[in-house]
XYZ file of C-alpha atoms in Angstrom:
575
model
C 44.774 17.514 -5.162
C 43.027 15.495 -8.111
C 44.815 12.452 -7.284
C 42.951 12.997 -3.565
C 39.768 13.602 -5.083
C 39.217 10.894 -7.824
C 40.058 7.713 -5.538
C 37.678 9.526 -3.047
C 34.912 9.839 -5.688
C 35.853 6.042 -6.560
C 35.044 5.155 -3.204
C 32.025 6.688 -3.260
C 30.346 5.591 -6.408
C 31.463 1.638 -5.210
C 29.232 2.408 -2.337
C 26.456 3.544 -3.928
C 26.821 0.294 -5.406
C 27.071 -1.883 -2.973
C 24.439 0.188 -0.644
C 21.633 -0.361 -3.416
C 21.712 -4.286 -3.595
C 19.275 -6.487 -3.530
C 18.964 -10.119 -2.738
C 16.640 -12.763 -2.177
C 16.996 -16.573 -0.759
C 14.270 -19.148 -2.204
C 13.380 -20.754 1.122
C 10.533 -22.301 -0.070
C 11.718 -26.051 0.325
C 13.540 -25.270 3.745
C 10.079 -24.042 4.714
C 7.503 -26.574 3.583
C 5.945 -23.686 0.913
C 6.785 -25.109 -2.480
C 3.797 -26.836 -3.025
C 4.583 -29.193 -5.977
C 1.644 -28.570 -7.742
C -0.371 -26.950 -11.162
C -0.733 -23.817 -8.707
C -2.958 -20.477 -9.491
C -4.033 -18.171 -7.293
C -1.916 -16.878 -4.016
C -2.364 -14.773 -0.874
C -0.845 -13.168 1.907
C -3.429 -13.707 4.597
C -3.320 -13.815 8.305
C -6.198 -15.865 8.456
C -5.923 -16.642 12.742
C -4.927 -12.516 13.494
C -1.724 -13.428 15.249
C 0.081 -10.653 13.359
C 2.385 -13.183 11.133
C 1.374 -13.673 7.350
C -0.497 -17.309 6.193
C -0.136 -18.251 2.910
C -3.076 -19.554 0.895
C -2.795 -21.764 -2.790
C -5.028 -22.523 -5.563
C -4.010 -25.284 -7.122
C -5.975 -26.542 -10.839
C -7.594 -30.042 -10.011
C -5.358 -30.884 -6.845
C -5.995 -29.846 -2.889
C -5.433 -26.045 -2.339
C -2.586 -25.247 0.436
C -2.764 -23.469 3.329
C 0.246 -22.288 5.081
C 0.275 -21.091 8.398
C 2.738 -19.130 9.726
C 4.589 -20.599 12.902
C 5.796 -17.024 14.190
C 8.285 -16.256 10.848
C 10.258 -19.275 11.324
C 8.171 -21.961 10.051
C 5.295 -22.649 8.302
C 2.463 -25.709 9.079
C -0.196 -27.141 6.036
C -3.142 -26.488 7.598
C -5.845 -26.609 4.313
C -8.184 -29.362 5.667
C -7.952 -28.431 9.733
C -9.078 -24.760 8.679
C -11.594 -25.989 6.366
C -9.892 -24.677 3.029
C -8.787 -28.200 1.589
C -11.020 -27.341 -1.802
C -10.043 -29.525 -4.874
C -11.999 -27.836 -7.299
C -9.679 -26.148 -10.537
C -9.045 -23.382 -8.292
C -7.926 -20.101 -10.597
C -8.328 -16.625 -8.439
C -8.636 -16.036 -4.760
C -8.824 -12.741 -2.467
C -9.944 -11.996 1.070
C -11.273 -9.068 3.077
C -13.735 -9.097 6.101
C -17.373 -8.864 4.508
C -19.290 -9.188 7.847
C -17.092 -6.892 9.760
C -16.119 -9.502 12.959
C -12.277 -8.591 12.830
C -11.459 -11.941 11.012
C -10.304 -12.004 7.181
C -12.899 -13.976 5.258
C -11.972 -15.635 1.258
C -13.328 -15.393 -2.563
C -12.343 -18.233 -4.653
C -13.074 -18.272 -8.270
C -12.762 -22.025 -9.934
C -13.128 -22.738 -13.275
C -16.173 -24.337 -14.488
C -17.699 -24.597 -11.059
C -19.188 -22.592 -8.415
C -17.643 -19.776 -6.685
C -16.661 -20.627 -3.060
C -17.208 -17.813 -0.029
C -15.156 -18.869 3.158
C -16.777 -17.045 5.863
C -13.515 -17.222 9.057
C -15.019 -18.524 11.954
C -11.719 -17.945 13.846
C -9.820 -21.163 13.802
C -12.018 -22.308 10.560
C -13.700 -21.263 7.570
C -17.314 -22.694 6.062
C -18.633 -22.100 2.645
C -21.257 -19.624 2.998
C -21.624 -19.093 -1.355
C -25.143 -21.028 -1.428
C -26.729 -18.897 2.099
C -25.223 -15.469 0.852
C -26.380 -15.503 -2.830
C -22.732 -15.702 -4.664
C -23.547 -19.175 -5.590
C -22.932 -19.350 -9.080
C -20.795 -21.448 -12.177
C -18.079 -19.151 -12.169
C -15.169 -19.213 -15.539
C -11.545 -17.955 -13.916
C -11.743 -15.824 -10.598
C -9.994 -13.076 -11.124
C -11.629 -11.404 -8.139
C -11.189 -7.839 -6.179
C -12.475 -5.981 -3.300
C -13.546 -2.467 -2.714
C -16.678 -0.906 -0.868
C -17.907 1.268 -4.118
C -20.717 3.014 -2.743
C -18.094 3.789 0.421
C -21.305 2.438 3.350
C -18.830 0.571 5.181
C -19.562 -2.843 3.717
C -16.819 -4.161 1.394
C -18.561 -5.574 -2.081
C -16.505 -7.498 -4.925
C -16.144 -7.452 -8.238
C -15.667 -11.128 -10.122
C -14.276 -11.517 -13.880
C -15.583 -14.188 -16.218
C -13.308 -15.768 -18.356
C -14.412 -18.611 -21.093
C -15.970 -19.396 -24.148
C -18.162 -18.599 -24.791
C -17.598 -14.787 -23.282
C -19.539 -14.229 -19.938
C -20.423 -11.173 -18.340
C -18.450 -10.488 -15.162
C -20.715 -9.766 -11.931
C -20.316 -7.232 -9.447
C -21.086 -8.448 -5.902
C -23.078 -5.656 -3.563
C -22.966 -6.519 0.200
C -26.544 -6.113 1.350
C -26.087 -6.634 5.226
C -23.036 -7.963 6.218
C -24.278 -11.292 5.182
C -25.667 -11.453 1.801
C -24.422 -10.228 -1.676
C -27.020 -9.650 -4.659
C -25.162 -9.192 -8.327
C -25.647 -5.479 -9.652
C -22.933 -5.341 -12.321
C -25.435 -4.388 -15.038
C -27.005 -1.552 -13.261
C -23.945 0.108 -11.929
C -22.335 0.125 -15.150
C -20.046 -2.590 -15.593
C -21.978 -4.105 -18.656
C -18.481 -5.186 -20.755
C -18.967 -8.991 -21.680
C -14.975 -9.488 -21.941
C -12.865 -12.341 -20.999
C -11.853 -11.290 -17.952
C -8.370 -12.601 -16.720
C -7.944 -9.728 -13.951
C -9.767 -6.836 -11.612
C -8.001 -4.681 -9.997
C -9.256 -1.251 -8.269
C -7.559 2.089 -6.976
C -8.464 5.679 -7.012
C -6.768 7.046 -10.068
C -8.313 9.822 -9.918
C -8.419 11.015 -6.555
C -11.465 11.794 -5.519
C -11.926 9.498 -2.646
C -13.792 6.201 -4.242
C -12.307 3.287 -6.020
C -12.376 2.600 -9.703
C -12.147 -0.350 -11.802
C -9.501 -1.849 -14.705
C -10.586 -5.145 -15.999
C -8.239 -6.886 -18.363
C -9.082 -9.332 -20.782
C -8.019 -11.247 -23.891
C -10.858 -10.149 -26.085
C -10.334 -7.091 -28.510
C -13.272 -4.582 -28.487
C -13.764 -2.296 -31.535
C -11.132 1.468 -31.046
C -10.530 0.704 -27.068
C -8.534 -2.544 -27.055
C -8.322 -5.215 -24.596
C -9.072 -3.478 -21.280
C -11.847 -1.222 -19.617
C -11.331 1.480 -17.190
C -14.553 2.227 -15.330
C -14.528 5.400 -13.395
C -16.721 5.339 -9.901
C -19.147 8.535 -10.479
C -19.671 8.573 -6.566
C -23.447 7.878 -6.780
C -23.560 4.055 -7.385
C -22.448 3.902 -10.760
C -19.394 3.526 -13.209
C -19.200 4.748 -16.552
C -16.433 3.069 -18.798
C -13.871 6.242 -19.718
C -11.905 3.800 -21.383
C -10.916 5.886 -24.644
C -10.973 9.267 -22.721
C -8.450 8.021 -20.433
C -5.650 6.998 -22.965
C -4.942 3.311 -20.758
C -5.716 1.423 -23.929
C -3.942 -1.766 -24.276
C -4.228 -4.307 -27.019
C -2.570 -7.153 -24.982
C -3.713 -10.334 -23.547
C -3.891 -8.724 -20.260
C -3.514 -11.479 -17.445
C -2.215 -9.439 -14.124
C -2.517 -5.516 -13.443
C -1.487 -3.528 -10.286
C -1.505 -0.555 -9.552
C 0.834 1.671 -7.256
C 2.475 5.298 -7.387
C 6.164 4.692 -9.086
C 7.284 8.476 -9.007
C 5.784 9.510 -5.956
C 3.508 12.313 -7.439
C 0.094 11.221 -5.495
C -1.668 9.486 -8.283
C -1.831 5.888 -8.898
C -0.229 4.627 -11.930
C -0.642 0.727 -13.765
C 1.332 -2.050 -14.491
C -0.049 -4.479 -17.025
C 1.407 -7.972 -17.395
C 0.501 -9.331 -21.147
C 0.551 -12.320 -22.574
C 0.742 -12.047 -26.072
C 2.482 -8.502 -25.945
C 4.734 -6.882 -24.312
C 4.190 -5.646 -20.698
C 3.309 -2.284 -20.046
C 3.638 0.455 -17.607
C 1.142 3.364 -18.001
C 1.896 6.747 -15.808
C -1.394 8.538 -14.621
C -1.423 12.269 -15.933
C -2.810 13.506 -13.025
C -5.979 14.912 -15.234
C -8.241 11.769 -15.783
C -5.521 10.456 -18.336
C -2.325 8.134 -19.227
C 0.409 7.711 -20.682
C 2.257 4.263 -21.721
C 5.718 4.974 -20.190
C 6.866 1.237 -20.854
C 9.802 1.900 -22.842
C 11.098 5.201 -21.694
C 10.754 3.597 -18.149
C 13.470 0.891 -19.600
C 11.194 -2.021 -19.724
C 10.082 -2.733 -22.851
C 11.695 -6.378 -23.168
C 9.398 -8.086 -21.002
C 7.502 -9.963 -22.985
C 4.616 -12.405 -22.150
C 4.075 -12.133 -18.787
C 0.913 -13.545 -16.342
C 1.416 -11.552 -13.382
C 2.610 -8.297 -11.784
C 3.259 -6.485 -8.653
C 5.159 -3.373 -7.743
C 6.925 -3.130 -4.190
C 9.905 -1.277 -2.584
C 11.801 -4.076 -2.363
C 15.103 -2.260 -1.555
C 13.399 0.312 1.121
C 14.900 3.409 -0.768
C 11.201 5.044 -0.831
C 9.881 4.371 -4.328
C 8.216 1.482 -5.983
C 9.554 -1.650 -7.590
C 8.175 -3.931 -10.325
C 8.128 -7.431 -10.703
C 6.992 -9.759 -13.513
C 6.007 -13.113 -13.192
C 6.280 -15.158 -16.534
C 6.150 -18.644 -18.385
C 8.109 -21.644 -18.479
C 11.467 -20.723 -19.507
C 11.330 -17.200 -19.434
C 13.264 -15.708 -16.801
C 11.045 -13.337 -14.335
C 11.985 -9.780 -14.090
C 12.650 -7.695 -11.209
C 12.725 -4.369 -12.467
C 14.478 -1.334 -9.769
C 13.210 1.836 -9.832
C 16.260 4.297 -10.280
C 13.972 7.169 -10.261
C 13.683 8.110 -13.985
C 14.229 5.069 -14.932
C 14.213 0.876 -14.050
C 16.794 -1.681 -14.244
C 16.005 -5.173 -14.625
C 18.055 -6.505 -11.708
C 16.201 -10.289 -11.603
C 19.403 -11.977 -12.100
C 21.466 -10.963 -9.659
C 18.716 -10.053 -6.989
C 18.157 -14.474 -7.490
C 14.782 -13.928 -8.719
C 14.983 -15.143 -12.462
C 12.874 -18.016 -11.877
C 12.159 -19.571 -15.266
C 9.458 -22.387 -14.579
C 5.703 -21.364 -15.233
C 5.349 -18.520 -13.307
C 1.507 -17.559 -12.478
C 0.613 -14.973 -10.120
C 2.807 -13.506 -7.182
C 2.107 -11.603 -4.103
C 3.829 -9.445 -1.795
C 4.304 -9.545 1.759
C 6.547 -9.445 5.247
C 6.176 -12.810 5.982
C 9.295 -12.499 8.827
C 8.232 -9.476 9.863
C 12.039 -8.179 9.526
C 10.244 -4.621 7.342
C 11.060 -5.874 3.989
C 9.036 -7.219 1.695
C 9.388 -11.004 0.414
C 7.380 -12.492 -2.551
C 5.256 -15.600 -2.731
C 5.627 -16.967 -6.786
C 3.039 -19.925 -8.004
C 4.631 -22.056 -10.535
C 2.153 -23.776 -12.596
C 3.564 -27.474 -12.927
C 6.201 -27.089 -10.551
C 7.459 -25.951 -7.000
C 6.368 -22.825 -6.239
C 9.087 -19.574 -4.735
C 9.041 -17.676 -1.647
C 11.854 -15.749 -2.052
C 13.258 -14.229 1.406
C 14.663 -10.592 0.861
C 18.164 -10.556 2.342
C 17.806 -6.668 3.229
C 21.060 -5.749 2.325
C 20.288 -2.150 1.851
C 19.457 -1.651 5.901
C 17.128 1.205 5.305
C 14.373 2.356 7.813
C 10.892 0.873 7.035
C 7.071 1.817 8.297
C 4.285 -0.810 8.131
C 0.799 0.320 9.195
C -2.225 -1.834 9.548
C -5.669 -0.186 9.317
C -8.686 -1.205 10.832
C -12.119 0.466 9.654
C -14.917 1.068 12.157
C -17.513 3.586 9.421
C -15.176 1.977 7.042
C -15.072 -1.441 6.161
C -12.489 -3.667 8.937
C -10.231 -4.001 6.669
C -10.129 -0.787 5.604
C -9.719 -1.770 1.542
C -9.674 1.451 -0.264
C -8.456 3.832 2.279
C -5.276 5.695 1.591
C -1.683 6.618 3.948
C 0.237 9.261 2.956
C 4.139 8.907 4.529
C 5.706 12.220 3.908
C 10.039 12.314 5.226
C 12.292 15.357 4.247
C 11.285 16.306 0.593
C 9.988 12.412 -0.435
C 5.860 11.868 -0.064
C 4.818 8.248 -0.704
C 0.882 6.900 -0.857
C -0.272 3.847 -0.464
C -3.681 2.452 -0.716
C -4.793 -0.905 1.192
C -5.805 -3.008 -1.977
C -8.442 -5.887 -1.986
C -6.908 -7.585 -4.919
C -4.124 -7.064 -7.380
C -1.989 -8.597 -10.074
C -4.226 -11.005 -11.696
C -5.081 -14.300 -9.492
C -4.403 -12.810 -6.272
C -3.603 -10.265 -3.851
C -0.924 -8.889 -1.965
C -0.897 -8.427 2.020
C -3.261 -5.799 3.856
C -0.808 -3.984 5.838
C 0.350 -0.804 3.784
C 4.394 -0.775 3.732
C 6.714 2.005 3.144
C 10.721 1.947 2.615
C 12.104 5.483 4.283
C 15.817 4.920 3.088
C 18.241 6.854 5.125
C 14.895 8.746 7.323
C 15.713 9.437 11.138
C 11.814 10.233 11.664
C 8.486 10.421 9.669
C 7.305 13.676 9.426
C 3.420 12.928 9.143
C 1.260 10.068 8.242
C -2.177 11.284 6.791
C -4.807 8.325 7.077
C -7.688 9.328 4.587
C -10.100 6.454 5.188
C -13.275 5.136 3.319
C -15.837 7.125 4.966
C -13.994 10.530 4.963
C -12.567 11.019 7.571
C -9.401 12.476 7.431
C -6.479 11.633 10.705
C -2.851 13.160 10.696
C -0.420 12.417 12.540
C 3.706 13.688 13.050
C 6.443 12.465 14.347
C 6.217 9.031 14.284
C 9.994 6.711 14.966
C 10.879 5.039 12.018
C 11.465 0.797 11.951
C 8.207 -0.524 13.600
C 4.543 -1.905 12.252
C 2.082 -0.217 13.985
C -2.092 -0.495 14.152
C -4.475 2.188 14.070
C -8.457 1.925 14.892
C -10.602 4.160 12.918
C -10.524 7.636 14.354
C -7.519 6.215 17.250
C -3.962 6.927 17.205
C -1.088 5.507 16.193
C 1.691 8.019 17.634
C 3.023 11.286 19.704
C 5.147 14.286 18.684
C 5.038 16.872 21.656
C 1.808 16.740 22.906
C -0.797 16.185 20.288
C 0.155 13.310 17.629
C -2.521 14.987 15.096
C -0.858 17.333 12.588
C -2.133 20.905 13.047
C -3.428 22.773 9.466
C -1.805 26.152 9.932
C 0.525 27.568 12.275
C -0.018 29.089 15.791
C 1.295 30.800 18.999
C -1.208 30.338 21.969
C -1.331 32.091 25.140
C 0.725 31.223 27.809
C -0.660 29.151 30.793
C -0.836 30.357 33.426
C -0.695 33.781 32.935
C -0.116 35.878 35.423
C 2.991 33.225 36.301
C 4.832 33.043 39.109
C 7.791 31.274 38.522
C 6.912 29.298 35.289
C 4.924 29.167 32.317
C 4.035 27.114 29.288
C 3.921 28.283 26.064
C 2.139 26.140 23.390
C 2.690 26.168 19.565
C 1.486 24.318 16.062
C 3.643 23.807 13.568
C 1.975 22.276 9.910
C 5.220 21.429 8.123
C 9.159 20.769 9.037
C 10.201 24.126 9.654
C 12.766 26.064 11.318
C 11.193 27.840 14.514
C 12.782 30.405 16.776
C 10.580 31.131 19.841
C 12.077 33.908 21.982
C 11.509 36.086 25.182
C 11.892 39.521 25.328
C 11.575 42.348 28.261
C 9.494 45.679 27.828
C 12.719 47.982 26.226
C 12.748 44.818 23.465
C 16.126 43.172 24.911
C 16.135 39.440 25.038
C 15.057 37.257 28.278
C 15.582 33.819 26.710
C 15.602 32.013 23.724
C 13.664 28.816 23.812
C 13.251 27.323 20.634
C 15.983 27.478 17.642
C 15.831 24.848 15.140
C 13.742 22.790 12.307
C 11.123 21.172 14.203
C 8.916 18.625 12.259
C 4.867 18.912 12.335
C 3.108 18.816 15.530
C 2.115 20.727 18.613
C 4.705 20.974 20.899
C 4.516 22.867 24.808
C 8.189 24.509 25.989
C 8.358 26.200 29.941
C 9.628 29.733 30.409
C 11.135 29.845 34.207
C 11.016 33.221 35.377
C 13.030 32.484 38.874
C 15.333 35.167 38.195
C 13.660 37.591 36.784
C 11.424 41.096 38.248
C 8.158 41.356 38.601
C 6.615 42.836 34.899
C 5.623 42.408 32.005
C 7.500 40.412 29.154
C 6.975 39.290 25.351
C 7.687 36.361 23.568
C 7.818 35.957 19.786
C 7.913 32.992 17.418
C 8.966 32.919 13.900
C 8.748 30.274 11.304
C 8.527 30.504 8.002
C 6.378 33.256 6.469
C 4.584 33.138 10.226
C 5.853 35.620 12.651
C 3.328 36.301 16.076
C 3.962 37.839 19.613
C 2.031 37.996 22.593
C 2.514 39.460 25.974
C 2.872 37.615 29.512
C 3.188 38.587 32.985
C 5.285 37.333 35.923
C 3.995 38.538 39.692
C 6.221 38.005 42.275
């Protein structure tokens, strides 16, 4: 019998394997991406809203690149047609849609020179820095968006780099067309050199606060400030409270949940130090992780992104970093990350500078755009070898801002519950795609999407197919299980309709969770009529029919029990 078992077990562990691995292709040349240049800043950005991913590069004293998309096949350079062509030393870029017209508009941040606002006109973009009051001599461009004060105009935050130091500015969006600088008064009054913004809602309570990173050491709290959002305008700089205290050169930071326990945690790429990982306590704190997480040997790194590359439902983390340093790709494993760079194809060792994340193919998994400062730059296709199920949702705001930056989707399937929040900026010079993506692994079904968006309001929804990118409109729907597609808070047994029946009826029910539900019919002396429901049923509100064609005149009950819930209720059938 052993001698059964251990080949068996054999088997098994060589699939588990083979099931996790993880390739990509460098089709960069094939596709006309690798923009041979001193490149910076990168986005994903479907900048003409056919639902395929552009790509847009700064380059540092050459003509910035933009790539669009050609339907996931191809890609066209399209920089001077769309109005983009900018030569200036290019060194940060991010997008969102400050006037609200459904089109993705850009923040450039050069070095030495002004700060360019592309305002999307639809098949071109003018700079609009001078007529909206952004026009200023900007150092770096580390730039992020987020609507702080949550009145459904996106603002942005802009870091100063340089020497001499320079405060960064805070951009508010007055009226959909002009921006006045209130970084002072809100509370962001740190004079650092910035090298990267990045915002999230560490702490949960539904508005967006800010990490900058820097290369300037302040007296006790480091390199870095964490400024909380006190949900009344202002920030206030909880820095040493919060333990995320870093004493790196900190060039790229992302955030994203890596153990799936609903708060946001940070990735820090440094350049001078060793990377870091810091886990959010869940109580307004941190905790560096780096090294029982398995990834304390990256060193000096310039960029960072986490993403479920693999689709096995948690995140991923990649490092971008100099010339002959190999990237690394590190796997989450649950409790702990492997660097699998090497043999995923991904150990790029030229001058790595900022990367970004996206589904350029639209396939469900998610490929990587990598600048190389100096020399070609990557996009590295993932091969999907894993074949899990995939969900990719794309919000659109109408109380919040369009492209809903800063709201938050909650994917919950069996006992796994992943969050996401639509970012307007991340790892360092750049940003990653809008659309929120989640990998679902072996998942038949989603049990519920909850959309929390900017303004507050609150959707849930059940039941939703696995493998397919959906779009959902502020306060619209995205999806049907039974009859309702909104996931009911508590459970219920309504009254049967119509009632007195003659010969059918239709019971309705809520269930909150994925539960097992028995719904059954009895007759007056308690003997059972029917069974009608008996098995797990996911969260929704579902309708069954009791036909009564065979059955006396009288009067019947029908019970249904799930969980802790138990309720009966009486109906008649009049012949």
């Amino acid at each position: 019998m052993r001698k059964k078992i251990l080949p068996f077990l054999f088997i098994l562990a060589i699939s588990s394997v083979l099931s996790a691995q993880v390739t990509f292709t460098d089709v960069a040349p094939s596709l006309g991406v690798n923009n041979n240049g001193a490149a910076q800043g990168c986005i994903f950005i479907d900048v003409n809203n056919d639902g395929f991913l552009d790509i847009y590069v700064l380059n540092n004293n050459t003509i910035n690149k933009l790539y669009i998309n050609n339907g996931g096949n191809t890609f066209t350079e399209s920089a001077s047609s769309w109005g983009l062509a900018s030569s200036f030393p290019g060194r940060g870029t991010s997008f969102a849609d400050y006037n609200n017209d459904g089109y993705p508009d850009i923040v450039v941040g050069n070095w030495q020179t002004a700060i360019i606002l592309y305002k999307n006109l639809g098949t071109s973009f003018i700079d609009v820095a001078a007529a909206s009051g952004v026009a200023l001599t900007s150092w770096g461009g580390s730039t992020s968006w987020l609507d702080f004060n949550k009145d459904g105009k996106i603002d942005f935050a802009f870091g100063n780099d340089g020497v001499p130091y320079h405060y960064n500015y805070f951009f508010k969006n007055l009226d959909l067309s002009h921006f006045t600088n209130v970084a002072y008064p809100i509370g962001l009054t740190d004079s650092l050199s910035t090298l990267t913004i990045t915002a999230a809602d560490y702490d949960n309570d539904g508005d967006l606060d800010i990490f900058c990173g820097s290369q300037t050491t302040m007296p006790v709290v480091g390199t870095g400030v964490l400024y909380r959002n006190n949900g009344d305008g202002t920030f206030t700089d909880v820095t040493a409270s919060s333990g995320l205290i870093t004493f790196g050169y900190t060039w790229g930071a992302a955030w994203g949940d890596y153990n799936n326990d609903g708060y946001m945690d940070i990735a820090l790429a440094n350049s001078n130090f060793n990377s870091q990982v810091f886990r959010n306590n869940g109580n307004g704190t941190f905790t560096e992780v780096t090294d029982s997480l398995g990834i304390s040997d990256c060193a000096a790194s310039y960029s960072c992104g986490w993403a479920d590359v693999d689709n096995d439902g948690d995140l991923d983390l990649y490092f971008a970093r100099g010339a002959t340093t190999p990237d690394k790709l590190y796997r989450n494993d649950g409790n702990f990350f492997s660097n699998i760079a090497t043999t995923a194809g991904t150990a790029d060792t030229r001058h790595s500078s900022c990367v970004t994340w996206g589904d350029y193919n639209n396939d469900g998994y998610l490929d990587l755009y990598l600048n190389n400062n100096g020399s070609e730059n990557r996009l590295y296709k993932n091969n999907r070898e894993t074949n899990y199920n995939w969900f990719i949702l794309t919000l659109h705001g109408i109380a919040t801002n369009f492209s809903a930056i800063g709201s938050r989707v909650t994917v919950k399937t069996g006992n796994i519950t992943q969050i996401r929040e639509v970012e307007g900026g991340s790892g360092g010079k750049g940003m990653n795609s809008l659309p929120v993506e989640f990998g679902l692994k072996q998942a038949a079904i989603i049990d519920s999407v909850i959309v929390k968006w900017q303004s507050g309001l609150i959707q849930r929804f059940a039941h939703i197919p696995v493998n397919q990118r959906l779009e959902l409109t502020e306060g619209g729907t995205i999806g049907i299980n039974g009859i309702a597609g909104i996931i009911p808070c508590k459970y219920s047994l309504s009254q049967n309709y119509p009632n007195p029946f003659n010969p059918s009826t239709t019971i309705r029910f809520d269930v909150p969770k994925n539960t097992f539900v028995n719904l059954t019919v009895y007759d007056m002396p308690g003997r059972e009529v029917k069974n009608l429901v008996n098995e797990n049923k996911a969260a929704g509100t579902y309708e069954v029919n009791f036909d009564g064609t065979y059955l006396s005149s009288g009067i019947y009950f029908y019970r249904m029990t799930a969980g802790d819930f138990s309720e009966t209720k009486k109906l008649m059938l009049v012949k």
